[in-house]
Amino acid sequence: MDAALLVVSLVLCLLAAAPAASAARAFFVFGDSLVDNGNNNYLLTTARADAPPYGIDFPTHQATGRFSNGLNIPDIISEHLGAEPALPYLSPELRGEKLLVGANFASAGVGILNDTGIQFVNIIRIGDQLQYFREYQRKLRALVGEPQATQLVNQALVLITLGGNDFVNNYYLVPMSVRSRQYALPDYVRFIVSEYRKILSRLYELGARRVIVTGTGPLGCVPAELALHSQNGECAAELTRAVNLFNPQMVDMVRGINRAIGADVFVTANTYRMNFDYLANPQDFGFTNVQVACCGQGPYNGIGLCTAASNVCDNRDVFAFWDAFHPTERANRIIVAQFMHGMTRTTCTP
């Protein structure tokens, strides 16, 4: 079955399983800056999006820590689920009844490996995100009791997005990086996929039973990589090669976990294809620019993060990229729509 269809089936079955009068299911988010909704605001780190013009199109028009002009992928999934967005785990507002909505544990800059993103200094590495998930569950049990807490976690939707930083902020961060000296690219990909399996297995041990695992998007085509490697707008060949090695092996790994478990707990979302569709055919999606970031500086607006001193486009809806690495809200909506409304399956397996 196509990865996008599997995600559709998972989400639709999740919704169908809930009694009509019940509240929306809880939602948990793990990963990097593509899904971080503000945890890094509470950390002494350079990986932050807490100043304008980030958030220029957010409902409050304030920077929230999301690496977007507006909403990010978890926000839009929450909309589809009919729920309010899960708060960042580090937010002091995440207490009491808010715990029932879920939590976002993601932190910009992290990867599968602990040494990914070390230049950002203080970020919530994935092992720490899983430890926070355990801590969250203790708080939840204190609020509603163990049986209800276990049920809420088991029935929740979980999103995990990792992998991109292990290339752009590790293997290819500098010429002759430690990891690139240690591993040839095919061996590195096998290594990080094997490490990812351990992370997903731990997530299962912690009670996750309905998990979307996103693949890596077209890293070689983001403005940051075009600024560094492109002469005429062509995508960076070496990063494209890395993604083409990583995604199929990640899918095979996820299938292997499901076989070992004996259930389709984990499903993969083909975010590479979802992104590539609008990058290859921008006019079909209403985009007029899929190479230059809306906010930034330098070639393709791809140097550094978006700041108050950056160039900012007037119409964010016609740009695929908000900053050097991250999609605009409109691009995020297209990505989510493709795996929420692409196709449906008529039966759901408990």
mmCIF file of C-alpha atoms in Angstrom:
data_model
loop_
_atom_site.group_PDB
_atom_site.id
_atom_site.type_symbol
_atom_site.label_atom_id
_atom_site.label_comp_id
_atom_site.label_asym_id
_atom_site.label_seq_id
_atom_site.Cartn_x
_atom_site.Cartn_y
_atom_site.Cartn_z
ATOM 1 C CA MET A 1 0.000 0.000 0.000
ATOM 2 C CA ASP A 2 1.234 3.540 -0.765
ATOM 3 C CA ALA A 3 2.666 5.324 2.278
ATOM 4 C CA ALA A 4 0.298 8.265 1.971
ATOM 5 C CA LEU A 5 -2.684 5.911 1.785
ATOM 6 C CA LEU A 6 -1.495 4.126 4.913
ATOM 7 C CA VAL A 7 -1.437 7.417 6.802
ATOM 8 C CA VAL A 8 -4.905 8.297 5.556
ATOM 9 C CA SER A 9 -6.156 4.911 6.746
ATOM 10 C CA LEU A 10 -4.499 5.344 10.114
ATOM 11 C CA VAL A 11 -5.973 8.782 10.721
ATOM 12 C CA LEU A 12 -9.435 7.879 9.468
ATOM 13 C CA CYS A 13 -9.496 4.713 11.555
ATOM 14 C CA LEU A 14 -8.353 6.752 14.540
ATOM 15 C CA LEU A 15 -11.279 9.111 14.097
ATOM 16 C CA ALA A 16 -13.776 6.343 13.371
ATOM 17 C CA ALA A 17 -12.789 4.500 16.529
ATOM 18 C CA ALA A 18 -13.815 7.424 18.751
ATOM 19 C CA PRO A 19 -17.407 7.649 19.996
ATOM 20 C CA ALA A 20 -19.192 10.551 18.325
ATOM 21 C CA ALA A 21 -19.667 12.457 21.567
ATOM 22 C CA SER A 22 -16.102 12.051 22.821
ATOM 23 C CA ALA A 23 -13.341 14.618 22.630
ATOM 24 C CA ALA A 24 -10.725 14.451 19.917
ATOM 25 C CA ARG A 25 -7.942 11.962 20.520
ATOM 26 C CA ALA A 26 -4.685 13.122 22.060
ATOM 27 C CA PHE A 27 -1.789 14.000 19.767
ATOM 28 C CA PHE A 28 1.925 13.620 20.506
ATOM 29 C CA VAL A 29 4.732 15.074 18.390
ATOM 30 C CA PHE A 30 8.430 14.198 18.359
ATOM 31 C CA GLY A 31 11.221 15.430 16.130
ATOM 32 C CA ASP A 32 12.945 18.511 14.765
ATOM 33 C CA SER A 33 12.248 22.063 13.578
ATOM 34 C CA LEU A 34 9.672 20.957 11.013
ATOM 35 C CA VAL A 35 7.359 20.062 13.897
ATOM 36 C CA ASP A 36 8.685 22.049 16.900
ATOM 37 C CA ASN A 37 5.994 24.478 18.075
ATOM 38 C CA GLY A 38 7.958 26.337 20.708
ATOM 39 C CA ASN A 39 10.012 24.093 22.989
ATOM 40 C CA ASN A 40 13.246 25.807 22.002
ATOM 41 C CA ASN A 41 11.843 29.124 23.232
ATOM 42 C CA TYR A 42 12.529 27.819 26.741
ATOM 43 C CA LEU A 43 16.144 26.816 26.016
ATOM 44 C CA LEU A 44 19.420 28.696 25.714
ATOM 45 C CA THR A 45 20.015 27.747 22.085
ATOM 46 C CA THR A 46 20.599 29.433 18.739
ATOM 47 C CA ALA A 47 17.957 27.187 17.115
ATOM 48 C CA ARG A 48 15.059 29.541 17.792
ATOM 49 C CA ALA A 49 12.191 31.093 15.885
ATOM 50 C CA ASP A 50 10.849 33.377 18.586
ATOM 51 C CA ALA A 51 11.307 36.750 16.894
ATOM 52 C CA PRO A 52 9.649 38.480 13.917
ATOM 53 C CA PRO A 53 9.084 37.971 11.087
ATOM 54 C CA TYR A 54 8.491 34.343 12.166
ATOM 55 C CA GLY A 55 4.792 34.041 12.922
ATOM 56 C CA ILE A 56 3.806 36.930 10.646
ATOM 57 C CA ASP A 57 0.745 34.954 9.471
ATOM 58 C CA PHE A 58 0.064 33.112 12.741
ATOM 59 C CA PRO A 59 -3.407 33.940 14.139
ATOM 60 C CA THR A 60 -1.796 36.191 16.751
ATOM 61 C CA HIS A 61 0.763 37.556 14.248
ATOM 62 C CA GLN A 62 3.396 36.777 16.886
ATOM 63 C CA ALA A 63 6.500 34.617 16.668
ATOM 64 C CA THR A 64 5.746 31.412 18.586
ATOM 65 C CA GLY A 65 8.838 29.293 18.076
ATOM 66 C CA ARG A 66 7.410 27.655 14.967
ATOM 67 C CA PHE A 67 9.800 27.760 12.019
ATOM 68 C CA SER A 68 7.064 29.080 9.769
ATOM 69 C CA ASN A 69 5.267 32.219 8.733
ATOM 70 C CA GLY A 70 2.162 30.699 10.323
ATOM 71 C CA LEU A 71 1.003 27.200 11.215
ATOM 72 C CA ASN A 72 3.206 24.140 10.941
ATOM 73 C CA ILE A 73 2.400 20.514 10.144
ATOM 74 C CA PRO A 74 1.263 19.444 13.663
ATOM 75 C CA ASP A 75 -1.029 22.494 13.898
ATOM 76 C CA ILE A 76 -2.709 21.566 10.635
ATOM 77 C CA ILE A 77 -3.069 17.908 11.616
ATOM 78 C CA SER A 78 -4.737 19.086 14.841
ATOM 79 C CA GLU A 79 -7.173 21.110 12.739
ATOM 80 C CA HIS A 80 -8.079 17.965 10.806
ATOM 81 C CA LEU A 81 -8.537 16.066 14.062
ATOM 82 C CA GLY A 82 -10.834 18.777 15.376
ATOM 83 C CA ALA A 83 -8.524 19.486 18.291
ATOM 84 C CA GLU A 84 -6.554 22.400 19.654
ATOM 85 C CA PRO A 85 -2.798 22.152 19.030
ATOM 86 C CA ALA A 86 -0.840 20.222 21.636
ATOM 87 C CA LEU A 87 1.279 22.606 23.690
ATOM 88 C CA PRO A 88 5.086 22.446 23.788
ATOM 89 C CA TYR A 89 6.086 20.135 26.602
ATOM 90 C CA LEU A 90 8.214 22.841 28.213
ATOM 91 C CA SER A 91 5.349 25.342 28.261
ATOM 92 C CA PRO A 92 4.205 26.211 31.804
ATOM 93 C CA GLU A 93 0.647 26.145 30.437
ATOM 94 C CA LEU A 94 0.825 22.370 29.891
ATOM 95 C CA ARG A 95 -0.892 21.247 33.070
ATOM 96 C CA GLY A 96 -4.285 20.032 34.269
ATOM 97 C CA GLU A 97 -6.854 19.437 31.537
ATOM 98 C CA LYS A 98 -4.387 20.607 28.865
ATOM 99 C CA LEU A 99 -2.514 17.334 29.391
ATOM 100 C CA LEU A 100 -5.468 15.501 27.838
ATOM 101 C CA VAL A 101 -4.827 17.212 24.486
ATOM 102 C CA GLY A 102 -1.354 15.664 24.261
ATOM 103 C CA ALA A 103 2.061 17.304 24.041
ATOM 104 C CA ASN A 104 4.675 18.398 21.528
ATOM 105 C CA PHE A 105 8.168 17.260 22.504
ATOM 106 C CA ALA A 106 9.949 18.335 19.287
ATOM 107 C CA SER A 107 13.050 20.513 19.331
ATOM 108 C CA ALA A 108 14.633 22.321 16.406
ATOM 109 C CA GLY A 109 18.068 21.047 15.446
ATOM 110 C CA VAL A 110 17.819 17.468 16.678
ATOM 111 C CA GLY A 111 18.373 14.315 14.707
ATOM 112 C CA ILE A 112 18.443 10.571 15.059
ATOM 113 C CA LEU A 113 22.000 10.796 16.398
ATOM 114 C CA ASN A 114 22.984 12.582 19.600
ATOM 115 C CA ASP A 115 25.848 14.406 17.868
ATOM 116 C CA THR A 116 23.525 15.916 15.268
ATOM 117 C CA GLY A 117 22.976 19.625 15.880
ATOM 118 C CA ILE A 118 25.750 19.972 18.457
ATOM 119 C CA GLN A 119 26.409 23.497 17.132
ATOM 120 C CA PHE A 120 23.032 24.571 18.572
ATOM 121 C CA VAL A 121 24.283 23.555 22.048
ATOM 122 C CA ASN A 122 21.122 23.200 24.143
ATOM 123 C CA ILE A 123 18.359 21.291 22.369
ATOM 124 C CA ILE A 124 16.101 18.406 23.387
ATOM 125 C CA ARG A 125 17.741 15.392 21.822
ATOM 126 C CA ILE A 126 15.450 12.565 20.850
ATOM 127 C CA GLY A 127 16.377 10.430 23.855
ATOM 128 C CA ASP A 128 15.417 13.330 26.096
ATOM 129 C CA GLN A 129 12.157 13.784 24.184
ATOM 130 C CA LEU A 130 11.288 10.164 24.957
ATOM 131 C CA GLN A 131 12.268 10.686 28.589
ATOM 132 C CA TYR A 132 9.936 13.694 28.716
ATOM 133 C CA PHE A 133 7.193 11.456 27.277
ATOM 134 C CA ARG A 134 7.655 9.160 30.282
ATOM 135 C CA GLU A 135 7.506 12.181 32.594
ATOM 136 C CA TYR A 136 4.348 13.399 30.832
ATOM 137 C CA GLN A 137 2.702 10.034 31.427
ATOM 138 C CA ARG A 138 3.441 10.246 35.148
ATOM 139 C CA LYS A 139 1.686 13.624 35.238
ATOM 140 C CA LEU A 140 -1.207 12.191 33.251
ATOM 141 C CA ARG A 141 -1.608 9.226 35.609
ATOM 142 C CA ALA A 142 -1.692 11.612 38.560
ATOM 143 C CA LEU A 143 -4.488 13.544 36.823
ATOM 144 C CA VAL A 144 -6.777 10.774 35.533
ATOM 145 C CA GLY A 145 -5.501 7.496 36.978
ATOM 146 C CA GLU A 146 -3.488 4.731 35.375
ATOM 147 C CA PRO A 147 -6.175 2.946 33.291
ATOM 148 C CA GLN A 148 -7.410 6.135 31.614
ATOM 149 C CA ALA A 149 -3.871 7.421 31.106
ATOM 150 C CA THR A 150 -2.824 4.179 29.420
ATOM 151 C CA GLN A 151 -5.884 4.278 27.180
ATOM 152 C CA LEU A 152 -5.283 7.900 26.190
ATOM 153 C CA VAL A 153 -1.674 7.179 25.189
ATOM 154 C CA ASN A 154 -2.526 3.950 23.338
ATOM 155 C CA GLN A 155 -5.298 5.625 21.334
ATOM 156 C CA ALA A 156 -3.427 8.860 20.603
ATOM 157 C CA LEU A 157 -2.044 9.835 17.228
ATOM 158 C CA VAL A 158 1.733 10.215 17.225
ATOM 159 C CA LEU A 159 3.896 12.046 14.680
ATOM 160 C CA ILE A 160 7.678 11.700 14.507
ATOM 161 C CA THR A 161 9.886 13.612 12.065
ATOM 162 C CA LEU A 162 13.629 12.947 12.094
ATOM 163 C CA GLY A 163 16.494 12.416 9.665
ATOM 164 C CA GLY A 164 17.037 15.630 7.736
ATOM 165 C CA ASN A 165 19.351 17.161 10.325
ATOM 166 C CA ASP A 166 21.481 14.028 10.379
ATOM 167 C CA PHE A 167 22.539 15.036 6.883
ATOM 168 C CA VAL A 168 22.498 18.856 6.777
ATOM 169 C CA ASN A 169 23.566 19.414 10.394
ATOM 170 C CA ASN A 170 25.900 16.479 10.743
ATOM 171 C CA TYR A 171 27.254 14.467 7.802
ATOM 172 C CA TYR A 172 27.341 17.414 5.359
ATOM 173 C CA LEU A 173 27.623 20.240 7.883
ATOM 174 C CA VAL A 174 31.285 20.868 7.108
ATOM 175 C CA PRO A 175 33.694 19.284 4.628
ATOM 176 C CA MET A 176 35.277 16.193 6.120
ATOM 177 C CA SER A 177 32.927 16.114 9.116
ATOM 178 C CA VAL A 178 33.584 13.511 11.792
ATOM 179 C CA ARG A 179 30.748 11.312 10.536
ATOM 180 C CA SER A 180 31.757 11.631 6.865
ATOM 181 C CA ARG A 181 35.274 10.510 7.785
ATOM 182 C CA GLN A 182 33.873 7.650 9.819
ATOM 183 C CA TYR A 183 31.356 6.389 7.251
ATOM 184 C CA ALA A 184 30.889 6.302 3.495
ATOM 185 C CA LEU A 185 27.394 7.624 2.733
ATOM 186 C CA PRO A 186 25.715 4.202 2.196
ATOM 187 C CA ASP A 187 27.164 2.955 5.485
ATOM 188 C CA TYR A 188 26.083 6.130 7.294
ATOM 189 C CA VAL A 189 22.532 5.728 6.037
ATOM 190 C CA ARG A 190 22.429 2.127 7.253
ATOM 191 C CA PHE A 191 23.770 3.282 10.618
ATOM 192 C CA ILE A 192 21.214 6.046 11.198
ATOM 193 C CA VAL A 193 18.344 3.811 10.031
ATOM 194 C CA SER A 194 19.427 1.168 12.559
ATOM 195 C CA GLU A 195 19.536 3.865 15.257
ATOM 196 C CA TYR A 196 16.086 5.092 14.198
ATOM 197 C CA ARG A 197 14.727 1.600 14.707
ATOM 198 C CA LYS A 198 15.822 1.764 18.356
ATOM 199 C CA ILE A 199 13.999 5.088 18.768
ATOM 200 C CA LEU A 200 10.761 3.750 17.283
ATOM 201 C CA SER A 201 10.988 0.578 19.356
ATOM 202 C CA ARG A 202 11.324 2.704 22.475
ATOM 203 C CA LEU A 203 8.302 4.766 21.425
ATOM 204 C CA TYR A 204 6.321 1.527 21.171
ATOM 205 C CA GLU A 205 7.528 0.444 24.619
ATOM 206 C CA LEU A 206 6.225 3.762 25.957
ATOM 207 C CA GLY A 207 2.728 2.995 24.681
ATOM 208 C CA ALA A 208 2.528 4.584 21.215
ATOM 209 C CA ARG A 209 0.261 2.506 18.983
ATOM 210 C CA ARG A 210 -0.713 4.825 16.090
ATOM 211 C CA VAL A 211 2.448 6.445 14.740
ATOM 212 C CA ILE A 212 3.140 8.425 11.562
ATOM 213 C CA VAL A 213 6.830 8.321 10.620
ATOM 214 C CA THR A 214 7.659 10.926 7.989
ATOM 215 C CA GLY A 215 10.366 10.413 5.426
ATOM 216 C CA THR A 216 12.931 13.058 4.586
ATOM 217 C CA GLY A 217 11.938 15.723 2.062
ATOM 218 C CA PRO A 218 14.020 16.862 -0.939
ATOM 219 C CA LEU A 219 16.903 18.262 1.115
ATOM 220 C CA GLY A 220 18.994 19.090 -1.922
ATOM 221 C CA CYS A 221 16.308 21.464 -3.217
ATOM 222 C CA VAL A 222 15.876 23.731 -0.174
ATOM 223 C CA PRO A 223 17.112 27.338 -0.548
ATOM 224 C CA ALA A 224 19.988 26.796 1.903
ATOM 225 C CA GLU A 225 21.444 24.027 -0.239
ATOM 226 C CA LEU A 226 20.775 25.871 -3.499
ATOM 227 C CA ALA A 227 22.701 28.845 -2.094
ATOM 228 C CA LEU A 228 25.681 26.630 -1.323
ATOM 229 C CA HIS A 229 25.720 24.204 -4.230
ATOM 230 C CA SER A 230 23.552 25.327 -7.129
ATOM 231 C CA GLN A 231 24.713 27.237 -10.209
ATOM 232 C CA ASN A 232 21.440 27.302 -12.157
ATOM 233 C CA GLY A 233 18.796 26.267 -9.655
ATOM 234 C CA GLU A 234 19.483 22.541 -9.853
ATOM 235 C CA CYS A 235 19.117 20.567 -6.639
ATOM 236 C CA ALA A 236 22.287 19.524 -4.778
ATOM 237 C CA ALA A 237 23.151 16.092 -6.148
ATOM 238 C CA GLU A 238 24.863 14.645 -3.068
ATOM 239 C CA LEU A 239 22.007 15.504 -0.695
ATOM 240 C CA THR A 240 19.527 14.128 -3.204
ATOM 241 C CA ARG A 241 21.540 10.913 -3.257
ATOM 242 C CA ALA A 242 21.449 10.778 0.543
ATOM 243 C CA VAL A 243 17.673 11.166 0.638
ATOM 244 C CA ASN A 244 17.216 8.538 -2.067
ATOM 245 C CA LEU A 245 19.209 6.105 0.055
ATOM 246 C CA PHE A 246 17.577 6.996 3.369
ATOM 247 C CA ASN A 247 13.860 6.977 2.595
ATOM 248 C CA PRO A 248 13.521 3.451 1.117
ATOM 249 C CA GLN A 249 15.616 1.962 3.917
ATOM 250 C CA MET A 250 13.533 3.781 6.517
ATOM 251 C CA VAL A 251 10.348 2.362 4.973
ATOM 252 C CA ASP A 252 11.802 -1.154 5.028
ATOM 253 C CA MET A 253 12.850 -0.690 8.639
ATOM 254 C CA VAL A 254 9.341 0.418 9.640
ATOM 255 C CA ARG A 255 7.829 -2.593 7.901
ATOM 256 C CA GLY A 256 10.251 -4.808 9.792
ATOM 257 C CA ILE A 257 9.197 -3.359 13.142
ATOM 258 C CA ASN A 258 5.541 -3.892 12.287
ATOM 259 C CA ARG A 259 6.244 -7.522 11.343
ATOM 260 C CA ALA A 260 8.037 -8.043 14.639
ATOM 261 C CA ILE A 261 5.152 -6.457 16.572
ATOM 262 C CA GLY A 262 2.509 -8.229 14.538
ATOM 263 C CA ALA A 263 0.505 -5.051 13.862
ATOM 264 C CA ASP A 264 0.656 -1.930 11.679
ATOM 265 C CA VAL A 265 1.580 0.399 14.532
ATOM 266 C CA PHE A 266 3.961 2.509 12.428
ATOM 267 C CA VAL A 267 3.139 3.946 9.009
ATOM 268 C CA THR A 268 5.385 6.011 6.789
ATOM 269 C CA ALA A 269 4.427 9.234 5.045
ATOM 270 C CA ASN A 270 6.180 9.892 1.747
ATOM 271 C CA THR A 271 6.947 13.543 2.397
ATOM 272 C CA TYR A 272 9.605 13.519 -0.315
ATOM 273 C CA ARG A 273 6.942 12.880 -2.948
ATOM 274 C CA MET A 274 4.535 15.333 -1.340
ATOM 275 C CA ASN A 275 7.152 18.093 -1.463
ATOM 276 C CA PHE A 276 8.519 17.133 -4.839
ATOM 277 C CA ASP A 277 5.075 17.297 -6.461
ATOM 278 C CA TYR A 278 4.773 21.031 -5.903
ATOM 279 C CA LEU A 279 8.464 21.693 -6.499
ATOM 280 C CA ALA A 280 8.274 19.986 -9.890
ATOM 281 C CA ASN A 281 4.882 21.438 -10.884
ATOM 282 C CA PRO A 282 4.501 24.676 -8.924
ATOM 283 C CA GLN A 283 1.803 26.122 -11.177
ATOM 284 C CA ASP A 284 -0.490 23.189 -10.362
ATOM 285 C CA PHE A 285 -0.396 24.255 -6.708
ATOM 286 C CA GLY A 286 -0.524 28.022 -7.168
ATOM 287 C CA PHE A 287 3.149 28.650 -6.417
ATOM 288 C CA THR A 288 5.185 31.148 -8.410
ATOM 289 C CA ASN A 289 8.456 30.551 -6.558
ATOM 290 C CA VAL A 290 9.737 27.212 -5.284
ATOM 291 C CA GLN A 291 13.461 27.999 -5.100
ATOM 292 C CA VAL A 292 13.852 31.346 -3.320
ATOM 293 C CA ALA A 293 12.846 31.516 0.334
ATOM 294 C CA CYS A 294 10.250 34.135 1.229
ATOM 295 C CA CYS A 295 12.425 35.372 4.107
ATOM 296 C CA GLY A 296 16.211 35.420 4.136
ATOM 297 C CA GLN A 297 19.291 36.878 2.546
ATOM 298 C CA GLY A 298 21.938 35.928 0.023
ATOM 299 C CA PRO A 299 21.458 33.672 -3.011
ATOM 300 C CA TYR A 300 17.961 32.181 -3.045
ATOM 301 C CA ASN A 301 17.453 33.923 0.346
ATOM 302 C CA GLY A 302 19.148 30.771 1.585
ATOM 303 C CA ILE A 303 21.854 32.110 3.900
ATOM 304 C CA GLY A 304 21.077 32.009 7.616
ATOM 305 C CA LEU A 305 17.713 32.144 9.330
ATOM 306 C CA CYS A 306 14.938 34.660 8.823
ATOM 307 C CA THR A 307 15.540 37.835 10.855
ATOM 308 C CA ALA A 308 14.158 41.351 11.142
ATOM 309 C CA ALA A 309 16.894 42.435 8.698
ATOM 310 C CA SER A 310 15.931 39.850 6.055
ATOM 311 C CA ASN A 311 14.139 40.318 2.759
ATOM 312 C CA VAL A 312 10.490 39.285 3.237
ATOM 313 C CA CYS A 313 8.122 38.543 0.357
ATOM 314 C CA ASP A 314 4.739 40.257 0.282
ATOM 315 C CA ASN A 315 2.640 37.205 -0.651
ATOM 316 C CA ARG A 316 3.650 34.139 1.330
ATOM 317 C CA ASP A 317 1.001 32.003 -0.365
ATOM 318 C CA VAL A 318 2.913 31.866 -3.653
ATOM 319 C CA PHE A 319 6.217 30.775 -2.053
ATOM 320 C CA ALA A 320 6.935 27.145 -1.197
ATOM 321 C CA PHE A 321 9.688 28.001 1.296
ATOM 322 C CA TRP A 322 9.397 30.411 4.189
ATOM 323 C CA ASP A 323 13.078 30.414 5.182
ATOM 324 C CA ALA A 324 16.235 28.612 4.109
ATOM 325 C CA PHE A 325 14.956 25.183 5.202
ATOM 326 C CA HIS A 326 11.269 25.309 6.143
ATOM 327 C CA PRO A 327 8.016 25.357 4.136
ATOM 328 C CA THR A 328 5.478 28.151 4.248
ATOM 329 C CA GLU A 329 2.157 27.516 5.967
ATOM 330 C CA ARG A 330 0.573 27.063 2.552
ATOM 331 C CA ALA A 331 3.101 24.372 1.609
ATOM 332 C CA ASN A 332 2.519 22.685 4.970
ATOM 333 C CA ARG A 333 -1.206 22.639 4.251
ATOM 334 C CA ILE A 334 -0.601 20.937 0.920
ATOM 335 C CA ILE A 335 1.613 18.316 2.561
ATOM 336 C CA VAL A 336 -0.942 17.518 5.261
ATOM 337 C CA ALA A 337 -3.869 17.532 2.828
ATOM 338 C CA GLN A 338 -2.147 14.938 0.655
ATOM 339 C CA PHE A 339 -1.988 12.389 3.415
ATOM 340 C CA MET A 340 -5.231 13.348 5.159
ATOM 341 C CA HIS A 341 -7.490 13.439 2.111
ATOM 342 C CA GLY A 342 -5.623 11.613 -0.628
ATOM 343 C CA MET A 343 -7.487 8.316 -0.609
ATOM 344 C CA THR A 344 -9.522 6.314 1.873
ATOM 345 C CA ARG A 345 -9.897 2.669 2.766
ATOM 346 C CA THR A 346 -13.310 1.274 3.509
ATOM 347 C CA THR A 347 -12.423 -0.972 6.446
ATOM 348 C CA CYS A 348 -10.524 -0.386 9.675
ATOM 349 C CA THR A 349 -8.719 -3.063 11.627
ATOM 350 C CA PRO A 350 -8.799 -2.648 15.430
#
